[in-house]
Amino acid sequence: MEQIIKIKAQMLGNVEISYEGKPFTIERNNTTKVNQLFQMLLYYPNGLAREQIMYNLFHNEEIADPSNSLRALVFRLRKALPKVGLPEEDYVHVKRGIYKINSNIEVECDAIIFEDVAKKALAADTLPEQLAALKEACDMYKGDFLPGLSGSDWVITVQVKLKRLYTRCVKQLCEICLVEKDYRTINQVAHKANTLYPYDGWQTYEMQALIELGKSKDALKLYEETENLMFEELGVSIPPEMTKQLEELGAQVKNNTDMISEVKKNLDTSKEDIEGAFYCSYPNFVECYRYIKRVIMRSGQAAWLMLCTITDGKGFALENSDRLNTLADELNEAIRVSTRGGDMYARYSNNQFVVLLLDITQEDCVLVQARINDNLSKESRKRYIKYNVAPVNLASAGTSEDTAELNNIIQGE
């Protein structure tokens, strides 16, 4: 009886191929052509046609003789596997133009198993059977297929297919658990999906689960993190579903008579440094700006907006670079220590900060600019910072024009 050689291949989230519990790598890493050929054969147990393999491996490259290059890769693969500790065997079987792993090789591939379980889950006839399979599929999925090869067309095709299956499983499982009021499962499954794909909106399910589980602080934290992520990374607002959930969260807080003491405790134990201006994310800056306009409209205080732009020294906005990052860090600190505790500022873009200066005249704005320049690390730095100021229009306080007006001022319109 011929020996059965068992190879375990993990391809979701990261790549690890092992024999008898010992991981191995052919050649220098998992992304060489020999490894790509091996991974292809492991994922397609029924084999691939020669033309398809050559296309997968070489279609983006100038190869004089793809057939000869493929033969060389097969030769190297056959020689390499015994060298990393596997038994002597002809691992690549070729017949009538079809390349496949030898029948003596038993392959356990997590991507193949996940795909089978996910399809079984989505096609299940009974709810208990579907629930069990959905949970198994969602637990098995660890991330993108062969993430180190995301530039290869064949890998991208499989990545998209498997991620689509995972998405369907997560959504189906969460919807079923909503009906069953199984919020712990929703929280667990949606949190994992959100960790893997933070821009796909899984925060909606996770936040709803947290609200239902009475974890209002965690729900609010998730909302704020999502708001910052969406705005800073994508420049978009959070989904309307989460805005609605925030209202539900507010109702939950109002119905909790003990919550005010917890809120006060959290505020009193805040470690915020009250020296210098208050820094916040731009979405929070917008909301604070709208509120402060209402307050100072009644008090009669004057307020000015100041835009600090990092330039190349010649008046043009500095583009992304290590130099920009260094100057941005310096400017951030200089603004903080040069303004008062009642002022507020935020990073508007990669090369701009916006500052709200309260109870101040236009002449005083010039003094603030001078202090910021003085607090930069070098005298020469100040020629890289361009300042623009504009008065805050209190007449629009409390209207729907607040946010648009703020953006117009910042953009110089």
XYZ file of C-alpha atoms in Angstrom:
413
model
C 0.000 0.000 0.000
C 1.390 3.390 -1.030
C 2.109 5.944 1.694
C -0.416 8.797 2.009
C 1.337 12.108 2.541
C -0.827 14.653 4.402
C -0.218 18.359 3.784
C -2.100 21.065 5.663
C -2.434 24.424 3.908
C -3.636 27.574 5.649
C -4.370 30.266 3.063
C -6.912 32.540 4.764
C -5.524 35.555 6.608
C -1.932 34.350 6.359
C -0.068 31.531 4.637
C 1.310 28.466 6.399
C 1.847 25.094 4.768
C 2.866 22.210 7.021
C 3.706 18.510 6.981
C 3.238 16.438 10.155
C 2.635 19.630 12.113
C 5.852 21.319 10.951
C 5.499 24.438 8.759
C 7.771 24.672 5.744
C 8.560 27.199 3.032
C 9.974 26.381 -0.362
C 12.788 28.664 -1.423
C 13.025 32.081 0.266
C 9.333 32.976 0.874
C 5.726 32.142 0.034
C 5.489 34.488 -2.968
C 8.052 33.001 -5.387
C 6.827 31.455 -8.646
C 7.538 27.954 -7.329
C 5.421 28.645 -4.255
C 2.647 30.171 -6.338
C 2.592 27.029 -8.488
C 2.478 24.852 -5.374
C -0.322 26.945 -3.814
C -2.325 26.743 -7.029
C -2.067 22.959 -7.092
C -3.032 22.725 -3.418
C -6.102 24.936 -3.898
C -7.250 23.248 -7.140
C -7.180 19.522 -6.232
C -8.795 18.578 -9.562
C -5.952 20.225 -11.420
C -5.463 23.093 -13.848
C -4.781 23.177 -17.561
C -1.271 24.130 -18.652
C -2.546 27.266 -20.414
C -4.359 28.445 -17.277
C -1.300 27.966 -15.082
C 0.924 29.821 -17.554
C -1.595 32.659 -17.693
C -1.833 32.837 -13.887
C 1.929 32.944 -13.505
C 3.218 34.882 -16.502
C 0.508 36.957 -18.198
C 1.861 40.239 -16.764
C 5.460 39.460 -17.668
C 7.585 39.379 -20.792
C 8.403 35.652 -20.990
C 10.006 34.373 -24.216
C 8.940 30.745 -23.684
C 6.204 30.318 -20.979
C 6.019 26.551 -21.574
C 9.702 26.096 -20.880
C 9.463 28.371 -17.816
C 6.592 26.257 -16.459
C 8.566 23.031 -16.989
C 11.472 24.592 -15.073
C 9.163 25.553 -12.181
C 7.693 22.038 -11.995
C 11.221 20.589 -11.925
C 12.229 22.958 -9.112
C 9.073 22.164 -7.138
C 9.641 18.402 -7.398
C 13.216 18.838 -6.183
C 12.404 21.358 -3.439
C 9.737 19.441 -1.498
C 11.968 16.533 -0.354
C 14.636 19.083 0.614
C 12.286 20.680 3.205
C 11.540 17.350 4.879
C 8.758 15.752 2.831
C 9.071 12.111 1.666
C 10.508 11.380 -1.758
C 7.597 11.505 -4.191
C 6.638 12.782 -7.631
C 4.402 15.509 -6.230
C 3.210 16.982 -9.526
C 1.141 14.722 -11.764
C 0.838 15.819 -15.413
C -1.516 14.124 -17.834
C -2.981 15.433 -21.095
C -2.025 18.999 -20.264
C -3.614 18.926 -16.782
C -1.356 19.609 -13.779
C -2.448 18.396 -10.357
C -1.106 17.187 -7.016
C -0.287 13.485 -7.019
C -3.129 11.277 -5.743
C -0.877 10.023 -2.913
C -0.977 13.529 -1.426
C -3.879 14.295 0.932
C -4.411 18.057 1.148
C -6.308 19.819 3.927
C -6.793 23.411 2.748
C -8.711 25.853 4.974
C -9.900 27.895 1.967
C -11.466 24.811 0.338
C -13.066 23.691 3.605
C -14.435 27.193 4.280
C -15.954 27.388 0.818
C -17.665 24.008 1.260
C -19.014 24.865 4.713
C -20.209 28.312 3.612
C -22.082 26.918 0.615
C -23.588 24.217 2.822
C -24.706 26.860 5.315
C -26.370 29.056 2.709
C -28.173 26.074 1.175
C -29.242 24.387 4.456
C -32.841 23.172 4.706
C -33.385 23.590 8.452
C -32.643 26.498 10.777
C -30.572 24.479 13.312
C -28.449 23.048 10.497
C -27.980 26.481 8.950
C -27.075 28.138 12.246
C -24.436 25.541 13.041
C -22.897 25.770 9.562
C -22.983 29.587 9.509
C -21.195 29.773 12.852
C -18.606 27.271 11.663
C -18.001 29.168 8.411
C -17.707 32.565 10.142
C -15.306 31.095 12.691
C -13.140 29.453 10.010
C -12.640 32.586 7.919
C -9.450 34.364 9.040
C -9.063 36.996 6.331
C -8.204 37.402 2.632
C -7.043 34.416 0.607
C -3.232 34.430 0.118
C -2.919 38.085 1.232
C 0.720 38.312 0.178
C -0.271 37.711 -3.455
C -3.027 40.311 -3.788
C -1.452 41.576 -7.002
C -2.040 38.290 -8.859
C -5.246 38.087 -10.905
C -6.025 34.484 -10.000
C -5.583 35.248 -6.299
C -7.789 38.346 -6.524
C -10.514 36.264 -8.210
C -10.479 33.740 -5.359
C -10.251 36.507 -2.734
C -13.376 38.194 -4.082
C -15.281 34.900 -4.281
C -14.421 33.831 -0.722
C -14.977 37.262 0.791
C -18.394 37.413 -0.866
C -19.254 34.058 0.691
C -18.038 35.261 4.097
C -20.075 38.462 3.782
C -23.226 36.506 2.982
C -22.631 34.174 5.924
C -22.039 36.993 8.401
C -25.123 38.908 7.258
C -27.312 35.786 7.290
C -26.092 34.766 10.740
C -26.605 38.250 12.187
C -30.115 38.533 10.744
C -31.105 35.154 12.172
C -29.620 36.054 15.560
C -31.549 39.338 15.557
C -34.777 37.365 15.276
C -33.569 34.919 17.937
C -32.339 37.851 20.119
C -28.934 36.188 20.337
C -27.002 39.433 20.702
C -23.857 37.819 22.106
C -23.322 35.902 18.876
C -24.004 39.032 16.823
C -21.467 40.971 18.871
C -18.811 38.282 18.450
C -19.376 37.705 14.737
C -19.810 41.384 13.771
C -16.773 42.438 15.823
C -14.588 39.954 13.950
C -15.993 41.070 10.577
C -15.430 44.704 11.551
C -11.830 43.932 12.521
C -11.169 42.223 9.183
C -13.061 44.736 7.022
C -13.606 48.021 8.930
C -14.969 49.870 5.885
C -17.768 47.389 5.122
C -20.289 48.649 7.691
C -20.287 45.742 10.159
C -20.219 48.312 12.980
C -23.985 48.624 12.535
C -24.606 45.056 13.717
C -21.947 45.284 16.425
C -23.332 48.532 17.800
C -26.879 47.193 17.879
C -25.693 44.114 19.772
C -23.812 46.265 22.296
C -26.893 48.425 22.860
C -29.108 45.381 23.436
C -26.520 43.880 25.791
C -26.566 47.064 27.863
C -22.968 47.972 26.986
C -23.761 51.601 26.245
C -20.220 52.893 26.831
C -18.778 50.346 24.389
C -21.481 51.219 21.841
C -20.730 54.927 22.115
C -16.990 54.287 21.806
C -17.580 52.196 18.665
C -19.720 54.980 17.203
C -17.003 57.590 17.802
C -14.268 55.328 16.401
C -16.369 54.647 13.298
C -17.139 58.329 12.814
C -13.443 59.206 12.952
C -12.479 56.287 10.702
C -15.058 57.105 8.040
C -14.240 60.806 7.961
C -10.463 60.694 8.273
C -9.857 57.739 5.955
C -12.696 58.024 3.437
C -13.981 61.571 3.876
C -17.589 60.359 4.273
C -20.164 60.447 7.028
C -21.163 57.383 9.023
C -24.074 55.264 7.705
C -27.567 56.576 8.627
C -28.297 53.247 10.349
C -25.673 54.028 12.976
C -27.013 57.554 13.467
C -30.379 56.018 14.267
C -28.711 53.605 16.652
C -27.054 56.526 18.434
C -30.525 57.942 19.077
C -31.561 54.570 20.508
C -28.444 54.628 22.660
C -29.418 58.067 23.926
C -32.871 56.788 24.863
C -31.293 53.884 26.703
C -29.048 56.248 28.659
C -32.015 58.462 29.569
C -33.886 55.467 30.923
C -30.979 54.511 33.185
C -31.318 56.561 36.388
C -27.853 55.517 37.579
C -26.104 56.611 34.399
C -25.493 60.239 35.428
C -23.222 59.223 38.282
C -21.234 56.993 35.916
C -20.940 59.808 33.387
C -19.729 62.242 36.057
C -17.220 59.677 37.296
C -15.818 59.226 33.784
C -15.588 62.989 33.268
C -13.930 63.594 36.632
C -11.314 60.907 36.033
C -10.431 62.139 32.555
C -6.685 62.469 32.028
C -7.017 65.273 29.490
C -4.339 67.925 29.677
C -6.233 71.214 30.189
C -3.214 73.381 29.350
C -3.352 74.827 25.869
C -6.092 74.499 23.264
C -8.448 71.540 23.145
C -7.611 69.121 20.297
C -10.289 66.943 18.709
C -11.046 65.171 15.443
C -12.571 67.287 12.678
C -16.053 65.666 12.890
C -16.117 66.537 16.608
C -14.755 70.012 15.819
C -17.741 70.626 13.535
C -20.247 69.672 16.231
C -18.432 71.703 18.921
C -18.207 74.681 16.544
C -21.962 74.637 15.985
C -22.615 74.482 19.726
C -20.101 77.219 20.602
C -21.661 79.540 18.018
C -24.958 79.322 19.891
C -23.256 80.024 23.227
C -21.263 83.067 22.102
C -24.211 84.483 20.174
C -25.847 85.053 23.570
C -22.678 86.208 25.338
C -21.656 88.619 22.591
C -18.098 87.292 22.393
C -16.122 87.624 19.189
C -14.658 84.505 17.605
C -12.261 83.882 14.736
C -11.321 80.844 12.698
C -7.684 80.436 11.768
C -6.455 78.008 9.112
C -2.811 76.913 9.341
C -1.506 75.392 6.098
C 1.853 73.631 5.779
C 3.516 74.734 2.532
C 6.679 73.966 0.612
C 8.098 77.357 1.572
C 6.978 78.885 -1.726
C 3.294 79.193 -0.890
C 2.115 75.844 -2.262
C 0.580 73.183 0.002
C 3.131 70.531 0.907
C 2.293 67.051 -0.379
C 2.560 63.751 1.523
C 6.124 63.097 2.624
C 8.226 62.436 5.687
C 8.875 66.182 5.816
C 5.133 66.870 5.936
C 4.676 64.393 8.783
C 7.484 66.033 10.774
C 6.142 69.551 10.221
C 2.576 68.444 11.041
C 3.677 67.001 14.390
C 5.587 70.196 15.214
C 2.717 72.453 14.150
C 0.229 70.404 16.163
C 2.231 70.925 19.344
C 2.978 74.581 18.560
C -0.739 75.347 18.156
C -1.570 73.607 21.418
C 0.941 75.503 23.551
C 0.378 78.850 21.781
C -3.377 79.053 22.387
C -5.600 79.108 25.447
C -7.469 76.318 27.200
C -10.779 77.724 25.923
C -9.697 77.538 22.274
C -10.138 74.485 20.095
C -8.360 73.018 17.073
C -8.418 70.011 14.738
C -6.509 68.591 11.815
C -8.587 69.424 8.774
C -6.431 67.639 6.178
C -2.993 66.103 5.902
C -1.422 69.564 5.641
C -3.917 71.828 7.417
C -5.094 72.584 10.956
C -8.158 74.686 11.790
C -8.285 76.676 15.053
C -11.308 78.305 16.748
C -10.158 81.326 18.774
C -12.668 82.698 21.285
C -13.073 86.212 22.722
C -10.346 87.630 20.505
C -9.843 90.461 18.003
C -8.373 90.264 14.522
C -5.254 92.016 15.812
C -4.867 89.370 18.514
C -5.000 86.652 15.834
C -1.720 88.049 14.505
C -0.205 87.672 17.980
C -1.360 84.038 18.108
C 0.316 83.394 14.762
C 3.525 84.919 16.094
C 3.407 82.695 19.181
C 2.914 79.601 17.008
C 5.937 80.594 14.912
C 7.992 81.148 18.073
C 7.061 77.685 19.336
C 8.169 75.879 16.198
C 11.458 74.040 16.620
C 13.416 76.348 14.300
C 13.102 79.972 13.246
C 13.196 78.908 9.597
C 10.110 76.734 10.037
C 7.768 79.721 10.103
C 8.184 80.354 6.381
C 6.528 76.982 5.763
C 3.317 77.909 7.615
C 0.648 79.979 5.886
C -2.148 81.544 7.979
C -5.662 82.606 7.007
C -8.257 84.045 9.403
C -11.973 84.703 9.091
C -14.620 85.940 11.570
C -17.254 83.505 12.800
C -20.687 84.525 11.555
C -22.970 84.295 14.583
C -26.096 85.153 12.576
C -26.282 81.590 11.250
C -26.004 79.938 14.690
C -28.471 77.093 15.086
C -29.351 76.921 11.389
C -28.750 74.208 8.823
C -26.100 76.456 7.215
C -23.615 76.005 10.075
C -21.586 73.129 8.654
C -21.573 74.372 5.051
C -20.538 77.839 6.229
C -17.640 76.395 8.233
C -16.369 74.410 5.233
C -16.681 77.473 3.002
C -14.629 79.582 5.408
C -11.914 76.927 5.655
C -11.803 76.429 1.884
C -11.594 80.195 1.340
C -14.898 80.501 -0.459
